[in-house]
Every structure is written in structure tokens, then in C-alpha cells.
Short mmCIF file of C-alpha atoms in Angstrom, two decimals:
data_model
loop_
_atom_site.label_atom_id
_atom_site.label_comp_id
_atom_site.label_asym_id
_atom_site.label_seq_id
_atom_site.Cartn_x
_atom_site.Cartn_y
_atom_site.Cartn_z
CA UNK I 1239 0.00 0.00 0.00
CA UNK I 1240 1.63 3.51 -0.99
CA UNK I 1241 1.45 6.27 0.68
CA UNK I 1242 -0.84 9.14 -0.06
CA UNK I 1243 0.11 13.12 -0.12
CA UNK I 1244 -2.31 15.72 0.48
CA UNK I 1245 -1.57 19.38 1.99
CA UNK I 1246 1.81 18.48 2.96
CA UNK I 1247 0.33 15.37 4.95
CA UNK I 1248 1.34 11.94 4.18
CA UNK I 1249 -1.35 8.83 5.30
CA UNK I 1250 -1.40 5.52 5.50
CA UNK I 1251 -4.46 5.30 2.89
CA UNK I 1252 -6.35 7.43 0.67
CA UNK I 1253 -9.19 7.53 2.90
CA UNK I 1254 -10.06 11.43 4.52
CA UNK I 1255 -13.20 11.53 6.55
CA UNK I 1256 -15.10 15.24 5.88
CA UNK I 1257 -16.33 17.30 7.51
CA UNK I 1258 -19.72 17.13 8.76
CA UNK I 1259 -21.89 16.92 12.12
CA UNK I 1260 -19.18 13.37 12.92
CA UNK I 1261 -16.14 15.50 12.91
CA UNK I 1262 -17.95 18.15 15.51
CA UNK I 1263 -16.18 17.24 18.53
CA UNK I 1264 -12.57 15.64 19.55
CA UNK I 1265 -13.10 12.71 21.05
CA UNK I 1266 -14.88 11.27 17.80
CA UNK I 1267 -12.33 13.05 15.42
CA UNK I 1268 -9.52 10.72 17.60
CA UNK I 1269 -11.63 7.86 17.35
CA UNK I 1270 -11.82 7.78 13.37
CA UNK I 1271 -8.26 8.39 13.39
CA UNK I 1272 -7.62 5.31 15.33
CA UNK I 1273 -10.26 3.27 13.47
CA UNK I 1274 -7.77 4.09 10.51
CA UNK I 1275 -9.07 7.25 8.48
CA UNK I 1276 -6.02 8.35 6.71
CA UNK I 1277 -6.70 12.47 8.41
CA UNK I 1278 -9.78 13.48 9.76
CA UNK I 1279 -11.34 17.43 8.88
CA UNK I 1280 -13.21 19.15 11.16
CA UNK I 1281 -17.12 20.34 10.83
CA UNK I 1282 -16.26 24.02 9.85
CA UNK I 1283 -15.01 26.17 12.14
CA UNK I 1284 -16.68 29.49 12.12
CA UNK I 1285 -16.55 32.90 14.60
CA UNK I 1286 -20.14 33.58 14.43
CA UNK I 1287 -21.37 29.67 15.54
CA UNK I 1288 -24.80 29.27 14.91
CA UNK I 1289 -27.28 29.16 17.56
CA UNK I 1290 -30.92 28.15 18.05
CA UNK I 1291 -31.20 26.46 14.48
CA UNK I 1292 -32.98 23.28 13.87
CA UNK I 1293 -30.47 21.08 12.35
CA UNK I 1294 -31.64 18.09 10.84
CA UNK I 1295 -31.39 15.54 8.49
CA UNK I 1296 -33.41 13.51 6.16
CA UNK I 1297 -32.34 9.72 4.79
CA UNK I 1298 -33.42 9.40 1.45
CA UNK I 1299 -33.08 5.75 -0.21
CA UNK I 1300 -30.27 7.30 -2.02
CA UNK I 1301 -28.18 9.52 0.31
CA UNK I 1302 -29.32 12.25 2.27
CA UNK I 1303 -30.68 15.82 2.68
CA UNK I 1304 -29.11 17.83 5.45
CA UNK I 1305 -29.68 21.36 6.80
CA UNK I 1306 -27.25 21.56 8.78
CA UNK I 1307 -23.86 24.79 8.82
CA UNK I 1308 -21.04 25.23 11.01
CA UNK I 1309 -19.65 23.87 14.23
CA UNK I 1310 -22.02 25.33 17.18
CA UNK I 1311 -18.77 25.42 19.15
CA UNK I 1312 -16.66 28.35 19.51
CA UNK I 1313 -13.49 28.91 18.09
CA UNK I 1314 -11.59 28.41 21.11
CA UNK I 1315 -13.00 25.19 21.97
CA UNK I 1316 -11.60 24.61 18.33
CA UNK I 1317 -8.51 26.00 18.90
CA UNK I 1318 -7.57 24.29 21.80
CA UNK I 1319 -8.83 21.12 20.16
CA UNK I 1320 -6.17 21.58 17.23
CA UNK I 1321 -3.36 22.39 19.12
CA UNK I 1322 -3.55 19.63 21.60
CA UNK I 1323 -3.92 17.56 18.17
CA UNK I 1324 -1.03 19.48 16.61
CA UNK I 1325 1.28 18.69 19.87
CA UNK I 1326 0.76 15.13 19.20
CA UNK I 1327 1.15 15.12 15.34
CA UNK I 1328 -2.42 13.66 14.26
CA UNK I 1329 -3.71 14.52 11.15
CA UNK I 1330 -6.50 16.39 11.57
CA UNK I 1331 -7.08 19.37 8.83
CA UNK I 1332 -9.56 22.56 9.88
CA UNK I 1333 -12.21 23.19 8.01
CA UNK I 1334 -13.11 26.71 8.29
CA UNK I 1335 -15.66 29.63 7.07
CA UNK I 1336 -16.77 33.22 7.96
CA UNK I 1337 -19.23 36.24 7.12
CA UNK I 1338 -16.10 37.94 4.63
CA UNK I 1339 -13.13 37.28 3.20
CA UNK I 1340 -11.17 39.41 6.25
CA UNK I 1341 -12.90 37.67 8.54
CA UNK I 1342 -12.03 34.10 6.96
CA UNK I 1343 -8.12 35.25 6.86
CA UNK I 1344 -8.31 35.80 10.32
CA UNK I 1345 -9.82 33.21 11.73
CA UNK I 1346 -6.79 31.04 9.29
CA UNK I 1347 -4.50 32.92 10.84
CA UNK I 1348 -5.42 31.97 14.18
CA UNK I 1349 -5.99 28.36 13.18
CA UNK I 1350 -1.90 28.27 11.73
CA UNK I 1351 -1.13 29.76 15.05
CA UNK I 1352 -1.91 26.29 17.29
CA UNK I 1353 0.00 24.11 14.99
CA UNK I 1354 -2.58 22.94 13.02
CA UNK I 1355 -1.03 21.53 9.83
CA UNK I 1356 -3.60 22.21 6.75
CA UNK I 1357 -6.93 23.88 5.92
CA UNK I 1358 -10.11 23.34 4.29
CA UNK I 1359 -12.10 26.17 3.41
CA UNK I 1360 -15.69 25.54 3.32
CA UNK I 1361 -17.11 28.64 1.18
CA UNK I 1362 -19.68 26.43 -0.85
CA UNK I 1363 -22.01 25.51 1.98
CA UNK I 1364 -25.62 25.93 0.43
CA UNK I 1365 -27.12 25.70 3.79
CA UNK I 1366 -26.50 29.46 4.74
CA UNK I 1367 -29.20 31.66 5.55
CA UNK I 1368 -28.65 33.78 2.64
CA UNK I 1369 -27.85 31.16 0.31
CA UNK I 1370 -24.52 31.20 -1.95
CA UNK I 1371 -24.26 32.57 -4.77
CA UNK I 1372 -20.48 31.28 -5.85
CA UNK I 1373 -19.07 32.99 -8.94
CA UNK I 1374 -15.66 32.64 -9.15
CA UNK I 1375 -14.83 36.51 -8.11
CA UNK I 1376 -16.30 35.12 -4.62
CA UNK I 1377 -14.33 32.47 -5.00
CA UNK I 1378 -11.29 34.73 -5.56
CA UNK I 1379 -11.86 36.92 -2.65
CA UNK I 1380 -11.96 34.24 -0.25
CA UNK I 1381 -9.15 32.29 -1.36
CA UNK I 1382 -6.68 35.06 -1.64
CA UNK I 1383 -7.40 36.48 1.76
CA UNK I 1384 -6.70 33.24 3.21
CA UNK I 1385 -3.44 32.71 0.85
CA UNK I 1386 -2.40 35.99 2.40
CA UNK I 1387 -2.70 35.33 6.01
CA UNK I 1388 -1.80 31.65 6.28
CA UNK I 1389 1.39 29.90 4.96
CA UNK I 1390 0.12 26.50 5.66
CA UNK I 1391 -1.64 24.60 2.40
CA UNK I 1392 -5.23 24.67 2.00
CA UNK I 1393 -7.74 22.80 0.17
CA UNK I 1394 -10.83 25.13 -1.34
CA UNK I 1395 -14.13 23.22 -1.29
CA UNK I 1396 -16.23 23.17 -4.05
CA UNK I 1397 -19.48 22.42 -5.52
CA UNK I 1398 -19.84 20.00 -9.19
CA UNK I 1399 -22.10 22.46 -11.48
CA UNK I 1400 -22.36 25.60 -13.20
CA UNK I 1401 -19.05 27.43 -13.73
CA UNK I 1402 -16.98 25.26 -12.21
CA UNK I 1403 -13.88 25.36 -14.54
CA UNK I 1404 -13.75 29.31 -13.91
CA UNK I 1405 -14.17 28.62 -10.35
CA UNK I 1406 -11.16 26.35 -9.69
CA UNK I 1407 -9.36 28.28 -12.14
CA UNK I 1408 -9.90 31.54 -9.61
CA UNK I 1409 -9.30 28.96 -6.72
CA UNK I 1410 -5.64 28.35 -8.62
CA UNK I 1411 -4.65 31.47 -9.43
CA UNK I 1412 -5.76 32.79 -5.70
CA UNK I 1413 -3.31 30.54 -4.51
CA UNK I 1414 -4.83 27.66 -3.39
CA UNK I 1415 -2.73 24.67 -2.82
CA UNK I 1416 -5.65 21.77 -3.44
CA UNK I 1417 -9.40 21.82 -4.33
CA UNK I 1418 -12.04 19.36 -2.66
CA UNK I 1419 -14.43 18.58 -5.08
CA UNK I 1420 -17.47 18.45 -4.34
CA UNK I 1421 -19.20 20.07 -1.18
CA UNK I 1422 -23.05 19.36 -1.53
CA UNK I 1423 -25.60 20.18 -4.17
CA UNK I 1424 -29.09 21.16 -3.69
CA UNK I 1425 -31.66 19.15 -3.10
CA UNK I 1426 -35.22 18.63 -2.12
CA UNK I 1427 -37.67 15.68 -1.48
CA UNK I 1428 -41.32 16.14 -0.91
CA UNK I 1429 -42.74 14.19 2.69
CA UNK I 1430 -45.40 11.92 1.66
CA UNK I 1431 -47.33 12.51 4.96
CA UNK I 1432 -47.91 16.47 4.29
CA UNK I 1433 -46.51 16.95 0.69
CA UNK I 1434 -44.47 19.84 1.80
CA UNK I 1435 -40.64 19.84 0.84
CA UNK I 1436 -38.66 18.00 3.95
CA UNK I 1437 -36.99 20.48 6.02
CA UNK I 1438 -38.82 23.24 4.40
CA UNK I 1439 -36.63 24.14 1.57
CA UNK I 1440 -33.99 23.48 -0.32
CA UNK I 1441 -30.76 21.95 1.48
CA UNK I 1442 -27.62 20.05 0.58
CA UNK I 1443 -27.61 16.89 -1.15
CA UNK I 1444 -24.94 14.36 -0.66
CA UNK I 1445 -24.41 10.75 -1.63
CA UNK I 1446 -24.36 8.41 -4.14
CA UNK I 1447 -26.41 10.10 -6.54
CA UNK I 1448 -23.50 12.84 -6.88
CA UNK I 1449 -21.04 10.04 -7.39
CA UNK I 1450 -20.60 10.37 -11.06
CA UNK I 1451 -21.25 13.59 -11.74
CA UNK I 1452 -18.05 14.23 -9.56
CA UNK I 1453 -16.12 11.60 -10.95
CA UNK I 1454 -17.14 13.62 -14.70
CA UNK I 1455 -16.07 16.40 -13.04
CA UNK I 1456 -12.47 15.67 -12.19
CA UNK I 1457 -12.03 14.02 -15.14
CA UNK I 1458 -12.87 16.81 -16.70
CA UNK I 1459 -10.30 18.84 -15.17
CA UNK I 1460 -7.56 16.91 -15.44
CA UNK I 1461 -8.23 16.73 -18.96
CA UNK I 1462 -8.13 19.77 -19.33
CA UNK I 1463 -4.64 20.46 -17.80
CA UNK I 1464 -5.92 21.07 -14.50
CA UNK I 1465 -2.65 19.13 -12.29
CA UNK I 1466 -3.44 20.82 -8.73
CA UNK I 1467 -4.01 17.89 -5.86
CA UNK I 1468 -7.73 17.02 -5.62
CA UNK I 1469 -9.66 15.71 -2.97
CA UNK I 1470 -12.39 13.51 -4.54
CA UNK I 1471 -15.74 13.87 -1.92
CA UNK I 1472 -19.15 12.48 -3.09
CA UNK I 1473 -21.31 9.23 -2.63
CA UNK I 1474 -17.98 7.17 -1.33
CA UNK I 1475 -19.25 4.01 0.53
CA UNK I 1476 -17.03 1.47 0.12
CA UNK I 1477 -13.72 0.25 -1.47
CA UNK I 1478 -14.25 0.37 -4.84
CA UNK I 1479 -15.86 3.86 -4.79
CA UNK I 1480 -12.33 5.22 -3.35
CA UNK I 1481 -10.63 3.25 -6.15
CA UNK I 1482 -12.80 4.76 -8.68
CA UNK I 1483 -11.86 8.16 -7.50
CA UNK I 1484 -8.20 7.60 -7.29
CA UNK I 1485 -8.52 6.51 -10.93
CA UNK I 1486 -10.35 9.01 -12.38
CA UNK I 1487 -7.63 11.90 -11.04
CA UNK I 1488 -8.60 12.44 -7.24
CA UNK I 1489 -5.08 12.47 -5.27
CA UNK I 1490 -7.11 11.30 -2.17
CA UNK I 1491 -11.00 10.82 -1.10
CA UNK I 1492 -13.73 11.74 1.58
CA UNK I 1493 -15.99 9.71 2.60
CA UNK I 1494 -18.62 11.20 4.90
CA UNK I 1495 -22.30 10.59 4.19
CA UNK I 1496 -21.74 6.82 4.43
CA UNK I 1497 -20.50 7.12 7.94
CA UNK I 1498 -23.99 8.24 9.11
CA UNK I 1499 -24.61 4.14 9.72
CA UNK I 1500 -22.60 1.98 11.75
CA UNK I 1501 -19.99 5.11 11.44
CA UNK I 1502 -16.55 2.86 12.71
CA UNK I 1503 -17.71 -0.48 11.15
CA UNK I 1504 -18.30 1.45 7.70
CA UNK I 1505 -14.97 3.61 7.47
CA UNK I 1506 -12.80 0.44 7.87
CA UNK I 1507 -14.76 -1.45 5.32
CA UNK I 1508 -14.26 1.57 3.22
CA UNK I 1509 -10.84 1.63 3.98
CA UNK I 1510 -9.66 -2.02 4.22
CA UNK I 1511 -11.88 -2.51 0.94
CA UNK I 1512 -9.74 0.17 -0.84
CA UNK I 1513 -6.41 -1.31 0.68
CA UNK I 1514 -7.41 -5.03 -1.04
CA UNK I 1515 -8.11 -3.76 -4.35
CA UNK I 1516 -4.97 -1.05 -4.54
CA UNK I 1517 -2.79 -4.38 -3.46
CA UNK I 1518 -3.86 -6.09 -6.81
CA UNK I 1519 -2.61 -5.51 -9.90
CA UNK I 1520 -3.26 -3.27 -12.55
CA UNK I 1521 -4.74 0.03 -10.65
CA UNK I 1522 -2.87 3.10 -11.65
CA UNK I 1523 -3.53 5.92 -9.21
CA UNK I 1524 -1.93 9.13 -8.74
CA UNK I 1525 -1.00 9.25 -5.18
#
């Protein structure tokens, strides 16, 4: 099994579990680590935590609707959390968000501070009040900010869809060191008890019904010259899925959605399922 790069970490396997409402607190962020995720990133890390919001989410037979944002703790619980995980060298990468563009490079820049070694910046979440409207200037603004304040590598997370070449290519020339690709895509069901939309609205959609229109999507890029380090993310629930990723350009993978049953039993199936089929022949991967 070779080792994998990503954001000047190397693991064990290709196998990163995102962020999400799992990654919210240490002691489960430790325990994924030790059930064998390759690095761990945190729900996102934002100064203005969200309070008094009804955070839920819906299982659909393929994947699932959540409205859920940021981390409701603050950021010192956060920081504290990363520099006692910094001290002892585990790979855990911060993903992080705010109201502006200052406001995300400063929140970086207090994040680099504790030792943390890389960054995700989650600027594609589709479950903020006002919505996101990502063009690529936003895109720009956010990205460069954080290049400016932070000399640790970051990953900017993206959504598959409109624009999304002139996105990454603002991501790139903002100086972004990796793109994760891709955060989650709207989505609705209607209940069948009241025939109202579940969770009232519109909200992120993640799972295997993304699968290959992210696995289009970074093949897309890389033939088209894109060669910055991508983090595949999207409908990953087993071995093969990872495998398919690696293959189609992803430098490493996420997993997340699948990890909302039997959470520990899943990720090592995931990950010991990848590990059999990269020890056959044949599979040409880029990490």
C-alpha cells in the first residue's frame, strides 16, 4: 500500500473523513483516526457559531438531505482542540468559514497559530441563511485572503455544477494549494405525509447520486490540464468507490455521508476494501 500526499500530509491510505456533524467534537475526530481514516477534517469552524437552528437531516433511499452549517462550538474550543492535536502530530485538517473574506483570513491565521497543519475552506455551503451565490470573483476573494494570512496549504471546497472550470481556475490562481471537489448540491424531497418539501426548503444533497457527476467532473479537469491535488468527496461508501476516485484523477478521497450508519464499522470497510483492491494488480492511481 503507498502512501498518499495531500496538503503536505502523508497517510497511510487514501481515505479522509469530511467534515460534517461526525467530525464536531474531539473525542470522535480521535476515534476515526484510530479506526484508521487516513486524516480526519473538522465540521467548519466558524466565529459567528450558529445558535438556536434546527439542524436536521433527512435519509433518502439514495443519500441524504441535510440542513445543517457550522460547528455550534466556539473557536476556542476549536482552537484548543487543534493544538492539543497538533502537539501530538495527528492529522486532523480545519475546516473553516466566515461572514467575509477578512474575517475568513483571520480566523486562518489563528488556526496556523496552534500548529494545526492544513486547511479546508468551506465557502460552498448551500445551507447558509442567505444562500450562496459562488461565482468565481467570490471564490477569488476568499481564497486570496486566506493565501495571504496563512502559509500553511489549504484545500478550497467546491461544488460540481455551473461554472466550475472558472471557479477552480480563480481557486488556482488565488493561490490555493488543493481543491475538494465536491461540497453538496441542492436538493429537495417532498414528505409523503404532508406533501411539503422536507426540512422546508432546499438543502444540501450528498451521496451516491453525486457520485458520477463528480467523478465527470475531475475528469474533466484533469483533462483539461488542470494538475493541482484534488480531494475527490461524493457518494464514497465502500472500497471500490475510493478506487474509482483515485482513478479518475482524485489524489485522495472523503468519505462522509456513508458514515452516518454503523460510522466505525463502515470507514474500515471503506478503507480495508480500498487497501485489497490497490494491493492487486493493474490500478494506476496518482497518489
Amino acid at each position: 500500500m503507498p502512501d498518499f500526499r495531500i496538503l503536505g500530509l502523508r497517510t497511510t491510505n487514501p481515505v479522509i473523513v469530511g467534515s460534517g456533524l461526525l467530525t464536531d467534537q474531539a473525542s470522535n475526530i480521535r476515534k476515526l483516526l484510530a479506526k484508521g481514516a487516513g486524516a480526519v477534517i473538522t465540521k467548519t469552524i466558524h466565529p459567528n457559531p450558529p445558535h438556536g437552528l434546527d439542524e436536521r437531516i433527512v435519509r433518502l433511499p439514495v443519500g441524504m438531505l441535510n440542513s445543517t452549517t457550522y460547528s455550534k462550538r466556539p473557536v476556542g474550543y476549536w482552537l484548543k482542540t487543534l493544538r492539543a492535536c497538533a502537539d501530538e502530530g495527528l492529522p486532523v485538517i480545519a475546516n473553516v468559514h466566515a461572514d467575509t473574506p477578512a474575517e475568513l483570513g483571520a480566523l486562518a491565521h489563528e488556526v496556523e497559530a496552534t500548529g494545526c497543519p492544513a486547511l479546508e475552506l468551506g465557502i460552498s455551503c448551500i445551507n447558509e441563511e442567505s444562500g450562496v451565490d459562488e461565482d468565481a470573483d467570490r471564490v477569488y476573494a476568499y481564497t486570496v485572503e486566506t493565501r495571504r494570512r496563512v502559509a500553511i496549504p489549504f484545500s478550497v471546497k467546491l461544488a460540481v455544477g455551473e461554472g466550475l472550470a472558472g471557479r477552480v481556475h480563480a481557486a488556482v490562481e488565488a493561490g490555493a494549494d488543493t481543491i475538494t471537489l465536491s461540497d453538496t448540491i441542492p436538493g429537495a424531497a417532498v414528505s409523503p405525509q404532508t406533501g411539503e418539501l422536507e426540512l422546508d426548503g432546499v438543502f444540501g444533497y450528498s451521496g451516491p447520486g453525486i457520485k458520477p457527476l463528480v467523478l465527470a467532473a475531475i475528469w474533466g479537469l484533469r483533462k483539461s490540464g488542470v494538475d493541482l491535488p484534488i480531494m475527490g468527496s461524493g457518494g464514497v461508501a465502500s472500497g471500490r468507490d475510493v478506487v474509482d476516485y483515485l482513478q479518475a484523477g482524485a489524489d485522495v478521497v472523503q468519505v462522509y455521508t456513508a458514515l452516518h450508519t454503523d460510522m466505525y464499522a463502515t470507514l474500515d470497510a471503506v478503507v480495508t476494501g480500498a487497501e485489497h483492491i490497490l494491493a492487486g494488480t493493474g490500478v494506476r492511481v496518482s497518489g
